[in-house]
Amino acid sequence: AILYWELGDSQKAIACLKKSIVTFESIYGDRHPIVATLQRNLLNMYLDFDQITAAQALMMKVLDIVESHYGKD
């Protein structure tokens, strides 16, 4: 995904990272910090490719996972 991101191919980068997220969710569950990290990477891709609406929705999901594991502080 990072290679496609660096090359500016948003569709391939996002598709690749989404596939990774699905794989890690099947291993760790959808509320694991590793999954949140991958989702945060996807959020950054959305921002880099000006997909603000998608980024905002994902930001709330990532924040919820992080706060549930590490607290709000």
Steps between C-alpha positions, in 0.01 A plus 500: 500500500780741586666451162177585319454797734850627419426461129177698541271212400220562748269221386762226529643639824162517670390160370820336621478653845132410534589139419769509771248635749256218424779245546613642834139533621450129432808423712473753785141623490375838386584684825869413529765779512680352199180529299464860621853573377419365154177698499694812596730438204193473277369823652826672405468368146148635479627840612791494255262419217244764611234250605401703805160341565648150511780623726260659747290184536808285553654747746212448743535122476876514563458739790243270661732199476800691634306649791353162592851351530704790636245733658399853405810667642 
